[in-house]
Amino acid sequence: MVHLLGDEACSRYVALFRADCNSYVRSHAERSLARQRKARQTSSRQRSESRNYAEQLDELARQHGAQAAAKVQALADQRYALLAAAVAHDVRSILTTLSTNAAALAAEHGSNGRVGSIREDVDLLKRSIEAMEQFTKPLPVQRHPEDLRQMIDQAVEKAREGVIGQQHDPAAVELVVGPVPRFRLQVSRRLIVLALTNVIQNAFESFAERETDDYGPGASACRRSSRATTCT
């Protein structure tokens, strides 16, 4: 994990571990250094590709007008969404088998140790795929009058379901919704509920203990008191 530190800290610890008498420690220090270099190269390449993409769009706008450049960008986004949807579908098929096998391992050997780590990785992959699938859905252009309180209540329920899906007890954290004025907004309900759900679930997750990953009292980005988190 040393390669995840900042450059200065990584270099300092790698130098320390490379002088260790244990060959395992020395070899992994070398691996951390190689991973840091690879991560730096990847980040540099991604920044370069992003700049190149933006420069090409600017050049298209200069040569053919802003409307043509916007059309090209929209087509590129559409193509990217199609590819992401195809990848998400294929990976979800594999994930179904992985989830079944991970559950069988947990039932046979318990959820501690390596089996627990496998299940956590599977859950993380599942959430990543769900995020990809959400991204590929076209944004609704229609807006309808929606009740604000109903959208908040729906988001709270979805956030709790997400917490339960991660094998946590949402009752460990008290969620308090302040007074909500009763009025209707001209919005896309799905997008607003999705945004609120993410905010509320992040507030739940901020109470996870670092050592045990169980939920309990702790710091939160939302205003809180004791065991309660208040989102306004």
XYZ file of N, CA and C in Angstrom, residues 36-176:
423
model
N 4.266 2.880 -8.017
C 4.155 4.338 -7.985
C 4.558 4.938 -9.326
N 5.647 4.429 -9.903
C 6.080 4.928 -11.204
C 5.029 4.661 -12.270
N 4.451 3.457 -12.237
C 3.416 3.107 -13.215
C 2.192 4.004 -13.053
N 1.782 4.253 -11.790
C 0.623 5.116 -11.543
C 0.895 6.533 -12.032
N 2.127 7.019 -11.812
C 2.481 8.361 -12.270
C 2.441 8.436 -13.792
N 2.952 7.400 -14.466
C 2.934 7.374 -15.929
C 1.497 7.319 -16.453
N 0.658 6.500 -15.799
C -0.739 6.386 -16.221
C -1.459 7.716 -16.062
N -1.254 8.378 -14.928
C -1.893 9.672 -14.686
C -1.435 10.708 -15.706
N -0.138 10.708 -16.002
C 0.390 11.653 -16.990
C -0.204 11.383 -18.374
N -0.311 10.101 -18.734
C -0.880 9.755 -20.044
C -2.341 10.163 -20.128
N -3.095 9.949 -19.049
C -4.510 10.310 -19.046
C -4.691 11.821 -19.177
N -3.848 12.598 -18.474
C -3.936 14.054 -18.608
C -3.618 14.488 -20.023
N -2.612 13.840 -20.619
C -2.226 14.180 -21.993
C -3.351 13.843 -22.964
N -3.981 12.683 -22.784
C -5.083 12.293 -23.660
C -6.274 13.224 -23.503
N -6.533 13.647 -22.270
C -7.642 14.568 -22.031
C -7.387 15.918 -22.705
N -6.159 16.411 -22.590
C -5.813 17.680 -23.255
C -5.920 17.533 -24.767
N -5.464 16.402 -25.290
C -5.512 16.178 -26.733
C -6.952 16.149 -27.232
N -7.845 15.514 -26.446
C -9.261 15.452 -26.812
C -9.868 16.851 -26.853
N -9.563 17.643 -25.823
C -10.102 18.998 -25.762
C -9.561 19.857 -26.904
N -8.289 19.698 -27.212
C -7.679 20.471 -28.297
C -8.302 20.117 -29.643
N -8.602 18.833 -29.853
C -9.224 18.430 -31.117
C -10.634 19.000 -31.244
N -11.370 19.041 -30.134
C -12.701 19.651 -30.168
C -12.612 21.136 -30.475
N -11.640 21.798 -29.869
C -11.442 23.227 -30.144
C -11.102 23.454 -31.612
N -10.273 22.566 -32.167
C -9.901 22.696 -33.574
C -11.112 22.469 -34.486
N -11.952 21.498 -34.145
C -13.178 21.272 -34.910
C -14.086 22.494 -34.858
N -14.186 23.101 -33.666
C -15.032 24.285 -33.524
C -14.499 25.424 -34.374
N -13.184 25.592 -34.439
C -12.599 26.664 -35.251
C -12.816 26.409 -36.743
N -12.687 25.151 -37.174
C -12.786 24.835 -38.591
C -14.226 24.750 -39.092
N -15.107 24.164 -38.259
C -16.459 23.864 -38.741
C -17.565 24.484 -37.901
N -17.203 25.194 -36.858
C -18.214 25.855 -36.045
C -18.506 25.091 -34.760
N -19.017 25.826 -33.770
C -19.290 25.242 -32.465
C -20.378 24.178 -32.525
N -21.362 24.368 -33.421
C -22.459 23.409 -33.514
C -21.965 22.044 -33.987
N -21.076 22.047 -34.980
C -20.531 20.781 -35.489
C -19.674 20.095 -34.424
N -18.895 20.876 -33.686
C -18.070 20.299 -32.623
C -18.935 19.692 -31.522
N -20.012 20.373 -31.188
C -20.921 19.851 -30.168
C -21.571 18.553 -30.633
N -21.898 18.474 -31.924
C -22.492 17.262 -32.482
C -21.509 16.096 -32.402
N -20.254 16.359 -32.741
C -19.232 15.316 -32.666
C -19.065 14.828 -31.232
N -19.043 15.770 -30.284
C -18.896 15.400 -28.884
C -20.089 14.569 -28.403
N -21.289 14.935 -28.837
C -22.482 14.176 -28.455
C -22.427 12.757 -29.016
N -21.978 12.609 -30.258
C -21.855 11.279 -30.857
C -20.796 10.445 -30.132
N -19.688 11.102 -29.746
C -18.643 10.392 -29.014
C -19.158 9.912 -27.657
N -19.920 10.774 -26.970
C -20.499 10.385 -25.681
C -21.478 9.229 -25.849
N -22.260 9.280 -26.941
C -23.224 8.219 -27.195
C -22.512 6.892 -27.456
N -21.443 6.953 -28.241
C -20.675 5.741 -28.532
C -20.047 5.175 -27.261
N -19.530 6.058 -26.421
C -18.936 5.632 -25.158
C -19.977 4.956 -24.268
N -21.178 5.514 -24.230
C -22.253 4.938 -23.419
C -22.628 3.548 -23.919
N -22.654 3.361 -25.250
C -22.970 2.053 -25.810
C -21.915 1.017 -25.423
N -20.640 1.416 -25.501
C -19.559 0.504 -25.131
C -19.614 0.169 -23.645
N -19.868 1.198 -22.817
C -19.950 0.973 -21.372
C -21.105 0.040 -21.036
N -22.233 0.198 -21.714
C -23.384 -0.668 -21.475
C -23.065 -2.116 -21.838
N -22.358 -2.311 -22.959
C -21.994 -3.665 -23.371
C -21.049 -4.312 -22.366
N -20.062 -3.543 -21.904
C -19.114 -4.064 -20.912
C -19.832 -4.395 -19.607
N -20.715 -3.487 -19.165
C -21.449 -3.711 -17.914
C -22.304 -4.974 -18.000
N -22.920 -5.208 -19.150
C -23.760 -6.399 -19.320
C -22.921 -7.668 -19.229
N -21.767 -7.669 -19.899
C -20.911 -8.864 -19.890
C -20.352 -9.128 -18.489
N -19.905 -8.069 -17.826
C -19.330 -8.248 -16.493
C -20.395 -8.680 -15.494
N -21.616 -8.174 -15.649
C -22.691 -8.574 -14.725
C -22.975 -10.070 -14.851
N -22.875 -10.612 -16.051
C -23.077 -12.048 -16.225
C -22.030 -12.841 -15.441
N -20.772 -12.376 -15.512
C -19.699 -13.026 -14.749
C -19.922 -12.813 -13.256
N -20.377 -11.615 -12.895
C -20.567 -11.272 -11.495
C -21.624 -12.150 -10.834
N -22.629 -12.558 -11.587
C -23.666 -13.430 -11.036
C -23.061 -14.738 -10.537
N -22.170 -15.320 -11.337
C -21.501 -16.559 -10.928
C -20.565 -16.315 -9.753
N -19.824 -15.203 -9.796
C -18.907 -14.877 -8.701
C -19.656 -14.699 -7.384
N -20.794 -14.015 -7.434
C -21.573 -13.780 -6.223
C -22.055 -15.093 -5.624
N -22.519 -15.994 -6.486
C -22.987 -17.302 -6.012
C -21.852 -18.091 -5.372
N -20.694 -18.092 -6.026
C -19.547 -18.829 -5.492
C -19.048 -18.220 -4.186
N -19.047 -16.872 -4.114
C -18.602 -16.203 -2.890
C -19.542 -16.514 -1.732
N -20.843 -16.534 -2.005
C -21.814 -16.868 -0.959
C -21.636 -18.316 -0.495
N -21.350 -19.221 -1.428
C -21.129 -20.620 -1.069
C -19.879 -20.779 -0.212
N -18.818 -20.060 -0.564
C -17.591 -20.096 0.236
C -17.844 -19.576 1.644
N -18.614 -18.480 1.738
C -18.908 -17.909 3.048
C -19.714 -18.876 3.897
N -20.673 -19.559 3.267
C -21.482 -20.525 4.008
C -20.650 -21.723 4.465
N -19.632 -22.070 3.680
C -18.819 -23.244 3.996
C -17.686 -22.930 4.968
N -17.067 -21.748 4.804
C -15.878 -21.431 5.601
C -16.049 -20.212 6.498
N -17.208 -19.557 6.462
C -17.385 -18.342 7.233
C -16.976 -17.124 6.428
N -17.325 -15.942 6.947
C -17.094 -14.701 6.196
C -15.839 -13.954 6.632
N -15.005 -14.583 7.430
C -13.793 -13.915 7.897
C -12.630 -14.175 6.952
N -11.556 -13.430 7.157
C -10.320 -13.660 6.404
C -10.470 -13.428 4.924
N -9.863 -14.343 4.162
C -9.818 -14.184 2.705
C -11.201 -14.269 2.071
N -12.077 -15.100 2.621
C -13.432 -15.213 2.077
C -14.173 -13.893 2.224
N -14.032 -13.254 3.396
C -14.656 -11.949 3.598
C -14.125 -10.913 2.629
N -12.813 -10.964 2.365
C -12.204 -10.036 1.413
C -12.753 -10.253 0.011
N -12.951 -11.519 -0.361
C -13.512 -11.828 -1.683
C -14.919 -11.268 -1.805
N -15.726 -11.444 -0.772
C -17.102 -10.943 -0.809
C -17.123 -9.416 -0.901
N -16.211 -8.754 -0.192
C -16.127 -7.296 -0.275
C -15.756 -6.859 -1.687
N -14.818 -7.575 -2.315
C -14.428 -7.241 -3.690
C -15.588 -7.445 -4.649
N -16.339 -8.509 -4.452
C -17.500 -8.774 -5.312
C -18.541 -7.674 -5.144
N -18.772 -7.250 -3.892
C -19.744 -6.183 -3.638
C -19.284 -4.875 -4.283
N -17.974 -4.588 -4.194
C -17.441 -3.379 -4.821
C -17.620 -3.426 -6.334
N -17.348 -4.581 -6.924
C -17.521 -4.736 -8.366
C -18.986 -4.557 -8.744
N -19.873 -5.090 -7.916
C -21.303 -4.951 -8.180
C -21.712 -3.486 -8.190
N -21.253 -2.714 -7.196
C -21.601 -1.290 -7.143
C -21.003 -0.533 -8.320
N -19.806 -0.934 -8.749
C -19.176 -0.276 -9.907
C -19.984 -0.528 -11.177
N -20.460 -1.762 -11.327
C -21.267 -2.098 -12.499
C -22.582 -1.336 -12.476
N -23.182 -1.227 -11.294
C -24.430 -0.471 -11.176
C -24.212 0.989 -11.557
N -23.063 1.542 -11.164
C -22.755 2.927 -11.522
C -22.582 3.072 -13.032
N -21.925 2.082 -13.664
C -21.767 2.111 -15.117
C -23.114 2.041 -15.817
N -23.985 1.150 -15.335
C -25.303 1.012 -15.947
C -26.117 2.289 -15.771
N -25.979 2.929 -14.620
C -26.692 4.180 -14.391
C -26.204 5.255 -15.350
N -24.893 5.262 -15.612
C -24.315 6.245 -16.519
C -24.838 6.075 -17.946
N -25.054 4.827 -18.354
C -25.450 4.574 -19.744
C -26.914 4.886 -20.014
N -27.708 5.083 -18.964
C -29.113 5.415 -19.182
C -29.235 6.851 -19.678
N -30.025 7.079 -20.708
C -30.165 8.451 -21.206
C -30.819 9.356 -20.171
N -30.344 10.584 -20.105
C -30.920 11.543 -19.165
C -32.324 11.932 -19.616
N -33.286 11.864 -18.737
C -34.653 12.245 -19.128
C -34.739 13.740 -19.391
N -35.403 14.084 -20.470
C -35.544 15.502 -20.815
C -36.852 16.069 -20.286
N -37.778 15.200 -19.929
C -39.073 15.657 -19.449
C -39.021 15.958 -17.957
N -39.690 17.013 -17.573
C -39.788 17.405 -16.167
C -41.259 17.425 -15.774
N -41.529 16.987 -14.561
C -42.904 16.947 -14.077
C -42.959 17.530 -12.671
N -44.111 18.038 -12.253
C -44.246 18.518 -10.875
C -44.126 17.347 -9.903
N -43.161 17.408 -8.992
C -42.917 16.325 -8.051
C -42.920 16.864 -6.627
N -43.452 16.065 -5.711
C -43.502 16.449 -4.304
C -42.134 16.259 -3.670
N -41.581 17.311 -3.083
C -40.241 17.272 -2.521
C -40.130 16.251 -1.385
N -41.102 16.243 -0.484
C -41.043 15.324 0.646
C -41.077 13.872 0.192
N -41.883 13.573 -0.808
C -41.958 12.205 -1.316
C -40.624 11.771 -1.909
N -39.960 12.674 -2.619
C -38.664 12.333 -3.206
C -37.631 12.073 -2.124
N -37.642 12.877 -1.066
C -36.696 12.666 0.039
C -36.963 11.328 0.713
N -38.238 11.033 0.981
C -38.581 9.761 1.624
C -38.148 8.575 0.765
N -38.350 8.692 -0.536
C -37.941 7.612 -1.441
C -36.423 7.448 -1.429
N -35.694 8.558 -1.406
C -34.231 8.501 -1.381
C -33.736 7.873 -0.080
N -34.363 8.222 1.027
C -33.987 7.639 2.323
C -34.167 6.128 2.299
N -35.290 5.675 1.752
C -35.555 4.240 1.685
C -34.542 3.534 0.791
N -34.210 4.128 -0.348
C -33.227 3.527 -1.250
C -31.847 3.487 -0.600
N -31.495 4.544 0.143
C -30.203 4.565 0.825
C -30.130 3.454 1.868
N -31.215 3.271 2.613
C -31.246 2.195 3.609
C -31.105 0.824 2.928
N -31.780 0.652 1.792
C -31.656 -0.612 1.059
C -30.215 -0.838 0.611
N -29.551 0.244 0.204
C -28.155 0.125 -0.194
C -27.262 -0.275 0.964
N -27.536 0.276 2.131
C -26.761 -0.069 3.323
C -26.962 -1.539 3.681
N -28.207 -1.994 3.630
C -28.502 -3.398 3.919
C -27.829 -4.310 2.898
N -27.809 -3.868 1.632
C -27.150 -4.650 0.594
C -25.661 -4.803 0.816
N -25.055 -3.899 1.595
C -23.638 -3.981 1.938
C -23.419 -4.723 3.251
N -24.444 -5.431 3.713
C -24.366 -6.244 4.928
C -24.172 -5.386 6.179
N -24.801 -4.212 6.215
C -24.753 -3.345 7.387
C -26.168 -3.134 7.918
N -26.242 -2.719 9.166
C -27.520 -2.439 9.798
C -27.760 -0.931 9.799
N -28.697 -0.428 8.997
C -28.924 1.023 8.954
C -29.443 1.581 10.272
N -29.998 0.703 11.129
C -30.517 1.166 12.419
C -29.391 1.615 13.352
N -28.134 1.251 13.029
C -27.015 1.666 13.870
C -26.789 3.169 13.805
N -27.287 3.797 12.763
C -27.164 5.251 12.598
C -28.562 5.835 12.475
N -28.862 6.802 13.285
C -30.187 7.429 13.242
C -30.187 8.544 12.202
N -31.079 8.451 11.269
C -31.206 9.462 10.216
C -32.386 10.363 10.544
N -32.121 11.646 10.657
C -33.167 12.610 11.007
C -33.376 13.552 9.827
